[in-house]
Amino acid sequence: MATRKGRGPRGAKQGAVRRSRGDGANRAVRPTSGVSPLREQLASVSDPLALLEGLFLHSPVPYAIFDREGHCRLSNPAYRAMFGSVPPPEYSLFRDELVAKMGLDLLLHRAFEGETVQTPTIWYDVKELQHIEVTQAHRIAISCTCFPLACDAGEVQYIALAYKDVTAELMAREAEHLERRRLYQLLTKAPLAIDLLRGQDLRFEFASPLLKRLLGGRELVGRRLLDAVPDIAPDLVTLCLNVMKTGERVVAREYALTIDYAGKGHVETRYWNLSHEPLFDEQGRVDGIVTFAFEVTEQVLARHAVEHQQRWLEAVLDLMPMPVVMAEPNTGVITFSNDAADRLYGGPMPTNVSASEYGEIFHVTDMQGRRLGPELLPSARAARGERLDGMEVMWHTKAGQFVLSICSEVLPAMHGHPEVTLLPFLDITRLKSVEQRLQDAIRVRDEFLSVASHELKTPLTVLGLRLQSFARAALADPDSDWAQRHARDVEGMLRQVMRLADLVNGLLDVSRIGTGRLNLEYEQVDLRALVQEVAARFQPEAERAECDVEVSGTDVIVGAWDRMRLEQVVTNLVSNALKYGAGHPVRVHVEVEEGRARLRVRDEGIGISAEAQARIFHKFERAVSERNYGGLGLGLYVTRTLVEAMEGVIHVDSALGAGATFTVELPLCPSGPVAVAIKAIKELAS
């Protein structure tokens, strides 16, 4: 079947034509009784050889004629167009490796024996031959009809091969086969359970390996659906029949299919996403259905678990006495409220309602009675990312008016739950009522202390002045009988009156602090000089306590302070040091650092425990027993209040048995309007 370009059939045919003409002429003049009808017809043609030559040359069917040695004797132009060249002289059908490989040589021998044979379709590429060398040829798919050419004596000397180019058809068939194979691989490898049912009896034509495994390896292909899976749900069969009837696609999500999957008597329920697609024949009629099934059991069970957990959590929250609300982050839309919150609302709280409507649904005011708009509601503020910590509001509901303390926390997404804003709140209505009553009681107490202090201050002042006059008289004439009999008593009474006056002054200061009537009068004060004055005044008391009061530090420290209140601060600290550090020196140090005056009062007395240090600056708090040390526990509270009023700070460093150091830091000049007023006074004075 090989060809060689350049050797056309022309030369070979001419010789054959010349021989045929002589034969034809002889047959024309000597017709015999056994002449075929074709020869008779050719005899009637003036030039039959030219007719046959034209037929051979112009036939669209590729032809080649081979002798018994397998050499090509004749080929037409259609042959050359098909193969790209003509067979070279050395080519032989019986040496053709491709012919031998495919067993076609046996068919060719049968043709030489007088039989017309048809070869199968084969791929033929001349360039693959070994016994000849051909470079210009096409690889084509062909099928051949081989028929014998017998001479007058009946002997077959030649065979003719009529070729048919089926390359396009074979390539299309192979492409279709490849697509089918790919489709088959896709259907068998896909993580889907796939089946194809044909006919009204729903007979399996295809079942994917996954489907077979899921059904316990049952035989499916070729069997009816109800025969192969007798325990299938009737509604699923009805669904498939409806698809066959209507030709419409049907999708079922999370379909619960309860069957014996393994075929071993163990029935279980699994969930599937099903897609039933109709198949149409050439006339557009539904003749089958393909089903794609994807198992979603794990996802469904996980969601059910989350839903159960959600319901369990909601049940737990409903049992809580504390009202709790959940809201969506960003939007502030309320998604859940427990029973306690619903009771305050007077019924089920509206959930999944647009947050823009909350201004009308919820009547919430601040503690001054101003109504809050939708953007200022606690749920909206928390949804914007603001962390609420004890936000107090008044909630007006059908059940009444409630004072609420609201907090917020953001729970991140976890265990299948989305992120949520949690708003627990406390109903502090009763606490607020109690607080108001307590504040009223404290106000009454402070007013009483203020009145009592003023009422006590006047007779104490008179009594003190009278005792001071007696003391001076005793000092003026210490040898008199009256001085010797009463001087010591007068001195003791004077100390008790002064102590009582200090207590009254402390109560008066507390009442002023509680009622907000503590006023400061700023002026230029030399802190070092003031400390020395206080230390000198405490000299008699220091001698009685066997203490030395030592003053050290910067010589002059001038700042703007309330002189009387600053003197009261120093007095309280030195008095405490003498009281709790008796028998040991008391050191008072003053200095200036970074624009602030610093006062340190150090004693070496009993010290203060760490627990007591956190409370000694509060009202009526003491670090020691009242039996051993007198006082109301107001001195350090008043001191702290006065220091803070002058924009300073006070703290203590101490340990039990190691003494205590109280440190006061004050700005040299106050800030704000007070500083402006002091500056104006200075300018006027200058």
XYZ file of C-alpha atoms in Angstrom:
686
model
C 0.000 0.000 0.000
C 3.051 2.257 0.161
C 3.525 4.978 -2.442
C 6.308 7.069 -3.873
C 5.810 10.589 -5.108
C 6.841 11.300 -8.680
C 5.813 7.989 -10.238
C 2.285 8.621 -11.358
C 0.110 6.049 -13.025
C 0.453 7.734 -16.340
C 3.401 5.796 -17.775
C 2.267 2.464 -16.489
C -1.237 3.099 -17.764
C -0.032 4.074 -21.204
C 1.663 0.722 -21.665
C -1.403 -0.986 -20.392
C -3.555 1.123 -22.667
C -1.474 0.248 -25.658
C -1.796 -3.409 -24.871
C -5.476 -3.084 -24.165
C -6.154 -1.335 -27.430
C -4.818 -4.226 -29.433
C -6.811 -6.640 -27.356
C -9.866 -4.497 -27.578
C -9.616 -4.312 -31.351
C -9.277 -8.041 -31.628
C -12.260 -8.548 -29.354
C -14.238 -6.036 -31.370
C -13.702 -7.866 -34.653
C -13.913 -11.359 -33.135
C -16.790 -11.433 -30.717
C -17.425 -14.741 -29.045
C -20.486 -16.294 -27.668
C -19.173 -16.023 -24.083
C -18.558 -12.316 -24.161
C -19.916 -10.475 -21.080
C -22.539 -7.718 -21.421
C -19.936 -5.177 -20.325
C -17.664 -6.154 -23.164
C -20.529 -5.981 -25.571
C -21.283 -2.488 -24.314
C -17.623 -1.493 -24.595
C -17.487 -2.921 -28.108
C -20.193 -0.547 -29.136
C -18.092 2.408 -27.971
C -15.778 3.907 -30.578
C -12.828 4.200 -28.177
C -13.525 2.081 -25.084
C -9.966 2.308 -23.861
C -10.155 6.082 -23.618
C -13.460 5.733 -21.806
C -12.016 3.352 -19.225
C -8.884 5.487 -18.900
C -10.960 8.562 -18.168
C -13.038 6.634 -15.690
C -9.900 5.429 -13.888
C -8.148 8.778 -13.924
C -11.075 10.914 -12.827
C -12.669 8.562 -10.346
C -12.950 10.136 -6.856
C -12.263 6.693 -5.433
C -8.538 6.014 -4.906
C -7.490 2.863 -6.843
C -4.252 0.901 -7.081
C -3.522 -2.324 -8.993
C -0.943 -4.797 -7.696
C 0.597 -7.899 -9.293
C 1.241 -11.221 -7.627
C 4.597 -9.984 -6.263
C 2.741 -7.177 -4.532
C 4.213 -4.406 -6.703
C 1.999 -1.523 -7.696
C 1.327 -1.488 -11.422
C -1.187 1.252 -11.643
C -2.707 4.002 -9.396
C -5.011 6.902 -10.082
C -4.689 10.586 -9.050
C -7.190 10.104 -6.199
C -4.746 7.541 -4.737
C -1.912 10.071 -4.873
C -4.106 12.739 -3.295
C -4.985 10.392 -0.475
C -1.498 9.068 0.369
C 0.579 12.047 -0.744
C 2.751 9.929 -3.136
C 2.762 6.774 -5.243
C 4.397 3.482 -4.253
C 8.085 3.246 -5.209
C 9.147 0.279 -7.420
C 10.730 -1.590 -4.498
C 7.505 -1.513 -2.481
C 5.607 -4.765 -2.119
C 2.348 -5.477 -0.381
C 3.766 -8.710 0.917
C 6.784 -6.967 2.487
C 4.636 -4.207 4.061
C 5.291 -4.389 7.820
C 1.988 -2.706 8.676
C 0.031 -5.113 6.467
C 1.752 -8.091 8.055
C 1.352 -6.718 11.552
C -2.396 -6.405 11.103
C -2.751 -9.754 9.287
C -3.994 -8.180 6.091
C -1.621 -10.226 3.924
C -3.940 -13.216 4.324
C -6.814 -11.188 2.938
C -4.685 -10.145 -0.028
C -3.844 -13.752 -0.826
C -7.512 -14.563 -0.755
C -8.085 -11.812 -3.315
C -5.469 -13.399 -5.616
C -7.412 -16.598 -5.237
C -10.414 -14.875 -6.780
C -12.294 -13.609 -3.691
C -13.393 -10.049 -3.105
C -12.473 -9.099 0.460
C -12.992 -6.108 2.724
C -10.250 -5.003 5.117
C -10.975 -3.509 8.546
C -10.365 0.182 9.178
C -6.726 0.800 10.040
C -4.361 3.663 10.637
C -1.734 3.642 7.909
C 1.476 5.707 7.865
C 3.978 4.927 5.077
C 6.752 6.593 7.077
C 6.613 3.667 9.536
C 7.722 1.133 6.874
C 11.231 -0.310 7.156
C 11.825 -1.899 3.715
C 11.407 1.412 1.871
C 12.132 5.034 2.682
C 9.339 7.528 2.114
C 9.352 11.020 3.543
C 6.340 12.618 1.906
C 3.182 10.812 2.866
C 0.104 11.217 5.028
C -0.996 9.232 8.033
C -4.558 8.313 7.296
C -7.246 5.915 8.370
C -8.373 3.685 5.523
C -10.518 0.717 4.680
C -9.988 -1.242 1.444
C -12.023 -3.386 -0.875
C -9.767 -5.914 -2.600
C -11.110 -7.604 -5.739
C -9.349 -9.842 -8.253
C -8.579 -8.948 -11.882
C -8.657 -12.137 -13.987
C -7.454 -12.586 -17.584
C -9.406 -14.310 -20.337
C -8.104 -17.623 -19.164
C -9.578 -16.981 -15.731
C -6.262 -16.720 -13.953
C -5.907 -13.845 -11.447
C -2.744 -11.990 -12.200
C -3.644 -8.711 -10.530
C -5.767 -7.392 -7.710
C -7.329 -3.966 -7.431
C -7.631 -2.088 -4.153
C -10.323 0.536 -3.784
C -9.523 2.757 -0.821
C -11.802 4.720 1.407
C -10.459 7.579 3.554
C -12.182 7.327 6.913
C -9.719 9.532 8.790
C -12.252 12.175 9.726
C -14.822 9.561 10.680
C -12.314 7.559 12.712
C -10.926 10.669 14.414
C -14.442 11.734 15.294
C -15.194 8.257 16.569
C -11.962 8.180 18.551
C -12.648 11.677 19.903
C -16.116 10.532 20.890
C -14.633 7.440 22.476
C -12.082 9.586 24.289
C -14.814 11.901 25.527
C -16.836 8.917 26.625
C -13.817 7.520 28.461
C -13.147 10.855 30.098
C -16.791 11.195 31.027
C -16.761 7.680 32.399
C -13.632 8.424 34.416
C -15.249 11.616 35.669
C -18.383 9.788 36.710
C -16.463 6.966 38.356
C -13.873 9.153 40.099
C -16.164 11.989 41.176
C -16.953 12.164 44.920
C -20.633 11.808 44.032
C -23.028 8.916 43.999
C -24.285 8.890 40.401
C -26.790 6.642 38.667
C -28.500 6.634 35.283
C -31.988 5.145 35.075
C -33.737 4.347 31.783
C -37.366 3.776 30.972
C -40.522 3.955 32.980
C -39.407 0.963 35.027
C -36.334 2.964 36.134
C -33.729 0.411 35.185
C -30.088 1.053 36.122
C -27.941 1.733 33.061
C -25.020 3.132 35.049
C -24.025 3.279 38.709
C -20.857 4.946 39.958
C -18.441 2.946 42.137
C -19.200 5.249 45.070
C -22.912 4.474 44.792
C -22.161 0.749 44.705
C -19.987 1.030 47.808
C -22.620 3.029 49.650
C -25.186 0.348 48.838
C -23.014 -2.452 50.104
C -21.808 -3.657 46.710
C -25.284 -4.560 45.426
C -25.743 -5.466 41.762
C -27.386 -2.453 40.160
C -26.718 -2.168 36.439
C -29.438 -3.843 34.388
C -31.844 -4.149 37.295
C -34.975 -2.159 38.122
C -34.639 0.376 40.913
C -37.211 -1.312 43.124
C -35.617 -4.723 42.543
C -32.078 -3.551 43.270
C -33.026 -1.377 46.263
C -36.356 -2.738 47.520
C -36.240 -0.730 50.759
C -35.967 2.638 49.013
C -38.445 5.279 50.120
C -41.620 5.323 47.959
C -41.610 9.125 47.774
C -38.140 9.033 46.176
C -39.431 6.629 43.504
C -42.404 8.921 42.943
C -40.040 11.873 42.612
C -38.030 10.066 39.891
C -41.215 9.121 38.013
C -42.362 12.757 38.117
C -39.072 13.826 36.541
C -39.632 11.235 33.792
C -43.160 12.523 33.327
C -42.564 16.287 33.402
C -38.998 16.500 32.098
C -38.207 19.065 34.754
C -35.119 19.062 36.933
C -35.728 18.426 40.642
C -33.341 19.273 43.492
C -33.773 17.948 47.042
C -31.522 19.259 49.781
C -30.715 17.368 52.965
C -33.029 14.539 51.951
C -33.244 11.965 54.730
C -32.917 8.502 53.180
C -33.443 5.585 55.563
C -32.386 2.243 54.079
C -30.198 -0.768 54.711
C -27.110 0.747 53.055
C -24.814 -2.222 53.572
C -27.498 -4.759 52.761
C -26.863 -6.575 56.053
C -30.058 -5.758 57.915
C -28.804 -2.592 59.577
C -31.118 0.294 58.687
C -29.782 3.815 59.150
C -30.620 7.349 58.088
C -28.269 9.455 56.025
C -28.766 12.883 54.512
C -28.227 13.745 50.848
C -28.297 16.644 48.453
C -29.988 15.169 45.370
C -30.207 16.519 41.824
C -32.418 14.615 39.353
C -31.743 15.578 35.728
C -33.966 14.329 32.858
C -32.386 12.746 29.745
C -33.980 13.253 26.316
C -33.857 11.125 23.169
C -33.555 12.412 19.567
C -37.270 13.224 19.461
C -37.030 15.271 22.659
C -38.839 12.726 24.778
C -37.679 11.882 28.280
C -36.231 8.390 28.245
C -34.057 8.458 31.353
C -32.940 10.262 34.442
C -29.496 10.837 35.906
C -29.182 11.416 39.628
C -26.283 13.159 41.365
C -26.206 12.536 45.099
C -23.813 14.154 47.563
C -23.849 12.935 51.125
C -24.174 15.726 53.699
C -24.828 13.581 56.764
C -21.813 14.925 58.639
C -22.742 18.545 57.957
C -26.399 18.006 58.873
C -25.560 16.209 62.099
C -23.029 18.919 62.972
C -25.662 21.596 62.367
C -28.187 19.661 64.401
C -25.633 19.440 67.204
C -25.106 23.186 67.021
C -28.850 23.780 67.011
C -29.309 21.479 69.992
C -26.467 23.206 71.763
C -28.074 26.551 70.925
C -31.412 25.446 72.350
C -29.663 24.069 75.427
C -27.812 27.341 75.917
C -31.009 29.321 75.503
C -32.707 27.089 78.076
C -29.825 27.698 80.490
C -29.979 31.445 79.904
C -33.748 31.393 80.432
C -33.181 29.910 83.891
C -30.749 32.665 84.847
C -32.186 35.404 87.071
C -29.970 37.977 85.331
C -31.480 39.516 82.163
C -29.345 38.743 79.090
C -29.648 40.017 75.516
C -27.676 38.937 72.438
C -27.153 41.251 69.475
C -25.480 41.056 66.088
C -22.108 42.809 65.847
C -22.063 45.892 63.597
C -25.881 46.073 63.216
C -26.968 45.880 66.860
C -30.010 43.791 65.908
C -31.219 41.820 68.946
C -31.258 38.083 68.205
C -32.092 36.627 71.624
C -33.454 37.636 75.009
C -33.880 35.357 78.004
C -36.960 35.078 80.195
C -35.607 37.529 82.767
C -35.205 40.197 80.088
C -38.679 39.442 78.700
C -40.176 39.866 82.172
C -38.666 43.327 82.467
C -39.966 44.174 78.985
C -43.455 42.972 79.908
C -43.581 40.257 77.239
C -41.414 38.657 74.562
C -38.804 41.169 73.485
C -38.851 41.945 69.713
C -35.951 40.143 68.016
C -34.617 40.224 64.444
C -36.169 43.652 63.979
C -34.233 46.386 62.213
C -32.168 48.351 64.716
C -33.399 51.602 63.136
C -36.835 50.860 64.663
C -35.526 50.449 68.210
C -35.956 54.146 68.951
C -39.722 53.640 68.769
C -39.824 50.134 70.252
C -37.629 50.778 73.311
C -38.057 53.793 75.607
C -34.662 54.216 77.270
C -33.464 57.348 79.049
C -30.250 58.310 80.766
C -30.164 58.976 84.488
C -31.067 62.627 83.839
C -34.274 61.581 82.040
C -33.136 62.308 78.453
C -34.425 59.746 75.934
C -31.744 57.848 73.994
C -31.970 57.611 70.229
C -31.375 54.349 68.285
C -27.669 55.071 67.839
C -27.171 55.659 71.594
C -28.973 52.542 72.822
C -26.700 50.087 74.658
C -27.057 47.391 71.954
C -26.038 49.858 69.224
C -23.040 51.163 71.175
C -21.849 47.635 71.989
C -22.309 46.549 68.364
C -20.014 49.375 67.243
C -17.261 47.846 69.368
C -17.683 50.007 72.471
C -17.210 48.003 75.649
C -19.885 48.861 78.194
C -18.962 48.527 81.852
C -21.815 49.381 84.180
C -23.650 51.796 81.861
C -26.652 53.032 83.857
C -29.924 53.786 82.067
C -33.614 53.989 82.893
C -35.765 51.495 80.942
C -39.431 52.391 80.615
C -41.479 49.272 79.761
C -44.995 47.906 80.076
C -43.873 46.206 83.294
C -42.630 49.438 84.881
C -39.535 51.631 85.106
C -36.228 49.972 85.839
C -32.760 51.306 86.489
C -30.299 49.028 84.692
C -26.540 48.616 84.886
C -25.465 47.218 81.496
C -22.200 45.541 80.495
C -21.137 44.059 77.155
C -18.797 41.389 75.910
C -18.066 40.072 72.401
C -18.102 36.302 72.008
C -15.989 35.290 68.995
C -17.252 32.805 66.427
C -16.744 29.251 67.682
C -18.205 25.741 67.384
C -20.351 26.718 64.425
C -21.800 29.814 66.105
C -21.223 33.261 64.578
C -19.737 36.139 66.515
C -22.254 37.691 68.899
C -22.422 40.650 71.265
C -23.583 39.661 74.746
C -25.294 42.259 76.954
C -26.032 41.124 80.515
C -27.590 43.762 82.733
C -28.540 44.148 86.346
C -31.797 45.547 87.632
C -30.449 48.002 90.193
C -33.734 49.801 90.767
C -33.886 48.763 94.443
C -30.182 49.479 94.884
C -30.678 52.955 93.487
C -33.569 53.501 95.855
C -31.474 52.315 98.808
C -28.571 54.425 97.583
C -30.784 57.479 97.437
C -31.989 56.852 100.977
C -28.402 56.370 102.143
C -27.357 59.586 100.459
C -30.226 61.367 102.168
C -29.136 59.860 105.503
C -25.524 60.892 104.919
C -26.655 64.383 104.004
C -28.699 64.576 107.201
C -25.716 63.241 109.153
C -23.355 65.775 107.586
C -25.792 68.555 108.325
C -26.036 67.330 111.910
C -22.242 67.183 112.220
C -21.972 70.654 110.769
C -24.559 72.057 113.165
C -23.177 70.105 116.117
C -19.626 71.182 115.312
C -20.619 74.804 115.147
C -22.619 74.505 118.348
C -19.732 72.782 120.144
C -17.095 75.082 118.734
C -18.442 78.217 120.459
C -18.448 76.968 124.116
C -15.155 75.122 123.524
C -13.597 78.317 122.282
C -14.834 80.233 125.329
C -13.708 77.442 127.655
C -10.326 77.297 125.945
C -9.797 81.015 126.236
C -10.753 80.918 129.919
C -8.369 78.033 130.617
C -5.596 79.807 128.721
C -6.080 82.851 130.944
C -5.840 80.634 134.033
C -2.676 79.055 132.631
C -1.128 82.467 132.027
C -2.043 83.549 135.558
C -0.378 80.426 136.916
C 2.717 81.114 134.891
C 2.752 84.740 136.053
C 2.733 83.760 139.756
C 3.892 80.129 139.940
C 4.591 80.380 143.690
C 1.067 81.349 144.659
C -1.077 78.876 146.515
C -3.651 78.853 143.634
C -0.985 78.135 141.007
C 0.523 75.344 143.039
C -2.876 73.783 143.680
C -4.476 74.229 140.203
C -1.734 74.888 137.595
C -1.331 71.200 136.675
C -5.107 70.680 136.515
C -5.545 73.744 134.317
C -2.816 72.521 131.975
C -4.466 69.096 131.688
C -7.907 70.594 131.103
C -6.481 72.907 128.457
C -4.941 69.955 126.603
C -8.258 68.065 126.686
C -10.147 71.136 125.485
C -7.653 71.579 122.645
C -7.972 67.885 121.787
C -11.745 68.176 121.813
C -11.476 71.291 119.658
C -9.352 69.350 117.152
C -11.992 66.608 117.017
C -14.723 69.180 116.486
C -12.684 70.854 113.750
C -12.199 67.437 112.100
C -15.941 66.789 112.161
C -16.549 70.276 110.808
C -14.097 69.647 107.952
C -15.774 66.317 107.170
C -19.162 68.009 107.031
C -17.782 70.703 104.748
C -16.227 68.075 102.483
C -19.434 66.032 102.387
C -21.607 69.043 101.568
C -19.134 70.501 99.063
C -18.501 73.654 101.088
C -14.726 73.223 101.386
C -13.309 76.423 99.937
C -9.631 77.202 99.435
C -8.030 80.628 99.618
C -4.742 80.646 97.728
C -1.823 82.860 98.683
C 1.981 82.812 98.561
C 3.255 80.438 101.271
C 6.787 79.438 102.255
C 6.499 75.718 102.943
C 9.806 75.493 104.873
C 8.813 78.323 107.201
C 5.331 76.867 107.737
C 6.816 73.450 108.631
C 9.183 75.055 111.135
C 6.275 76.929 112.757
C 4.269 73.722 113.137
C 7.313 71.868 114.508
C 7.884 74.630 117.075
C 4.240 74.513 118.137
C 4.503 70.764 118.678
C 7.651 71.068 120.783
C 5.886 70.605 124.170
C 3.986 67.570 122.856
C 7.202 66.170 121.358
C 8.913 66.468 124.726
C 6.091 64.604 126.407
C 6.348 61.873 123.707
C 10.144 61.842 124.105
C 10.571 62.599 120.391
C 12.877 64.966 118.570
C 11.282 66.762 115.597
C 13.957 67.368 112.947
C 13.268 69.675 109.944
C 15.591 69.487 106.908
C 15.700 70.208 103.189
C 15.450 73.291 100.978
C 15.563 76.570 102.889
C 12.873 78.433 100.940
C 9.999 76.798 99.009
C 7.384 79.309 97.934
C 4.164 78.227 96.238
C 0.514 79.170 95.861
C -1.494 77.249 98.448
C -4.223 77.740 101.044
C -2.071 78.538 104.073
C -4.550 77.372 106.699
C -5.285 74.084 104.882
C -1.609 73.410 104.198
C -0.857 74.055 107.885
C -3.641 71.599 108.742
C -2.002 68.960 106.495
C 1.401 69.386 108.160
C -0.191 69.436 111.609
C -2.075 66.167 111.017
C 1.027 64.378 109.686
C 3.325 65.571 112.505
C 0.650 64.796 115.106
C 0.304 61.230 113.724
C 4.085 60.775 113.711
C 4.331 61.844 117.364
C 1.389 59.624 118.340
C 2.545 56.401 116.655
C 6.300 56.975 116.872
C 6.654 57.967 120.522
C 10.171 57.539 121.847
C 11.750 57.870 118.400
C 12.775 60.895 116.333
C 10.381 62.394 113.776
C 12.030 63.703 110.616
C 10.364 66.271 108.374
C 12.010 66.903 105.010
C 11.004 69.428 102.314
C 12.378 69.809 98.786
C 11.519 70.952 95.255
C 11.758 68.674 92.226
C 10.485 69.295 88.673
C 8.211 72.163 89.685
C 6.591 70.316 92.587
C 7.068 70.705 96.310
C 7.611 67.492 98.229
C 6.985 67.062 101.976
C 8.088 63.883 103.794
C 7.188 63.078 107.399
C 9.055 60.035 108.717
C 8.553 58.261 112.050
C 10.164 55.113 113.383
C 7.154 53.826 115.241
C 4.866 50.812 114.971
C 4.425 50.980 111.193
C 1.356 50.157 109.081
C 0.461 46.812 107.500
C 0.023 46.562 103.729
C -3.677 45.775 104.164
C -4.232 48.859 106.342
C -2.328 51.160 103.953
C -5.109 50.730 101.363
C -7.799 52.121 103.719
C -6.235 54.547 106.205
C -6.996 57.503 103.920
C -10.722 56.744 104.049
C -13.286 58.192 106.421
C -13.410 56.732 109.952
C -10.719 54.169 109.111
C -7.909 53.286 111.528
C -4.882 51.025 111.333
C -4.718 50.366 115.105
C -7.063 49.604 117.956
C -9.041 52.483 119.460
C -8.176 51.211 122.956
C -4.506 52.042 122.498
C -4.807 55.135 120.345
C -7.615 57.649 120.439
C -9.187 59.585 117.599
C -12.063 59.268 115.141
C -10.031 58.129 112.126
C -10.625 61.389 110.254
C -7.184 63.004 110.219
C -5.702 61.200 107.193
C -9.036 61.352 105.340
C -9.145 65.128 105.788
C -5.447 65.374 104.919
C -5.911 63.417 101.667
C -8.944 65.502 100.738
C -7.103 68.789 101.362
C -4.027 67.645 99.399
C -6.138 66.525 96.446
C -8.111 69.765 96.584
C -4.783 71.597 96.085
C -4.075 69.254 93.072
C -1.543 67.177 95.003
C -1.079 63.528 95.948
C -0.254 61.746 99.176
C 0.975 58.204 99.759
C 2.605 56.156 102.485
C 5.529 53.693 102.581
C 5.533 51.483 105.628
C 5.805 48.016 107.127
C 4.829 46.663 110.510
C 7.482 47.550 113.100
C 9.514 49.624 110.601
C 7.911 53.064 110.956
C 6.075 54.992 108.250
C 6.888 57.716 105.721
C 4.090 59.938 104.463
C 4.902 61.860 101.272
C 2.925 64.833 99.979
C 3.536 66.295 96.517
C 2.022 69.653 95.589
C 2.345 71.797 92.471
C 3.947 75.158 93.127
C 1.094 76.825 91.302
C -2.393 75.376 90.704
C -3.769 75.024 87.185
C -6.994 76.260 85.639
C -9.062 79.244 86.765
C -7.337 79.415 90.169
C -3.964 79.937 88.500
C -5.435 82.685 86.308
C -6.916 84.416 89.366
C -3.602 84.229 91.274
C -1.756 85.667 88.294
C -4.231 88.540 88.092
C -3.817 89.247 91.819
C -0.035 89.340 91.425
C -0.286 91.775 88.530
C -2.583 94.053 90.519
C -0.266 93.916 93.530
C 2.731 94.877 91.400
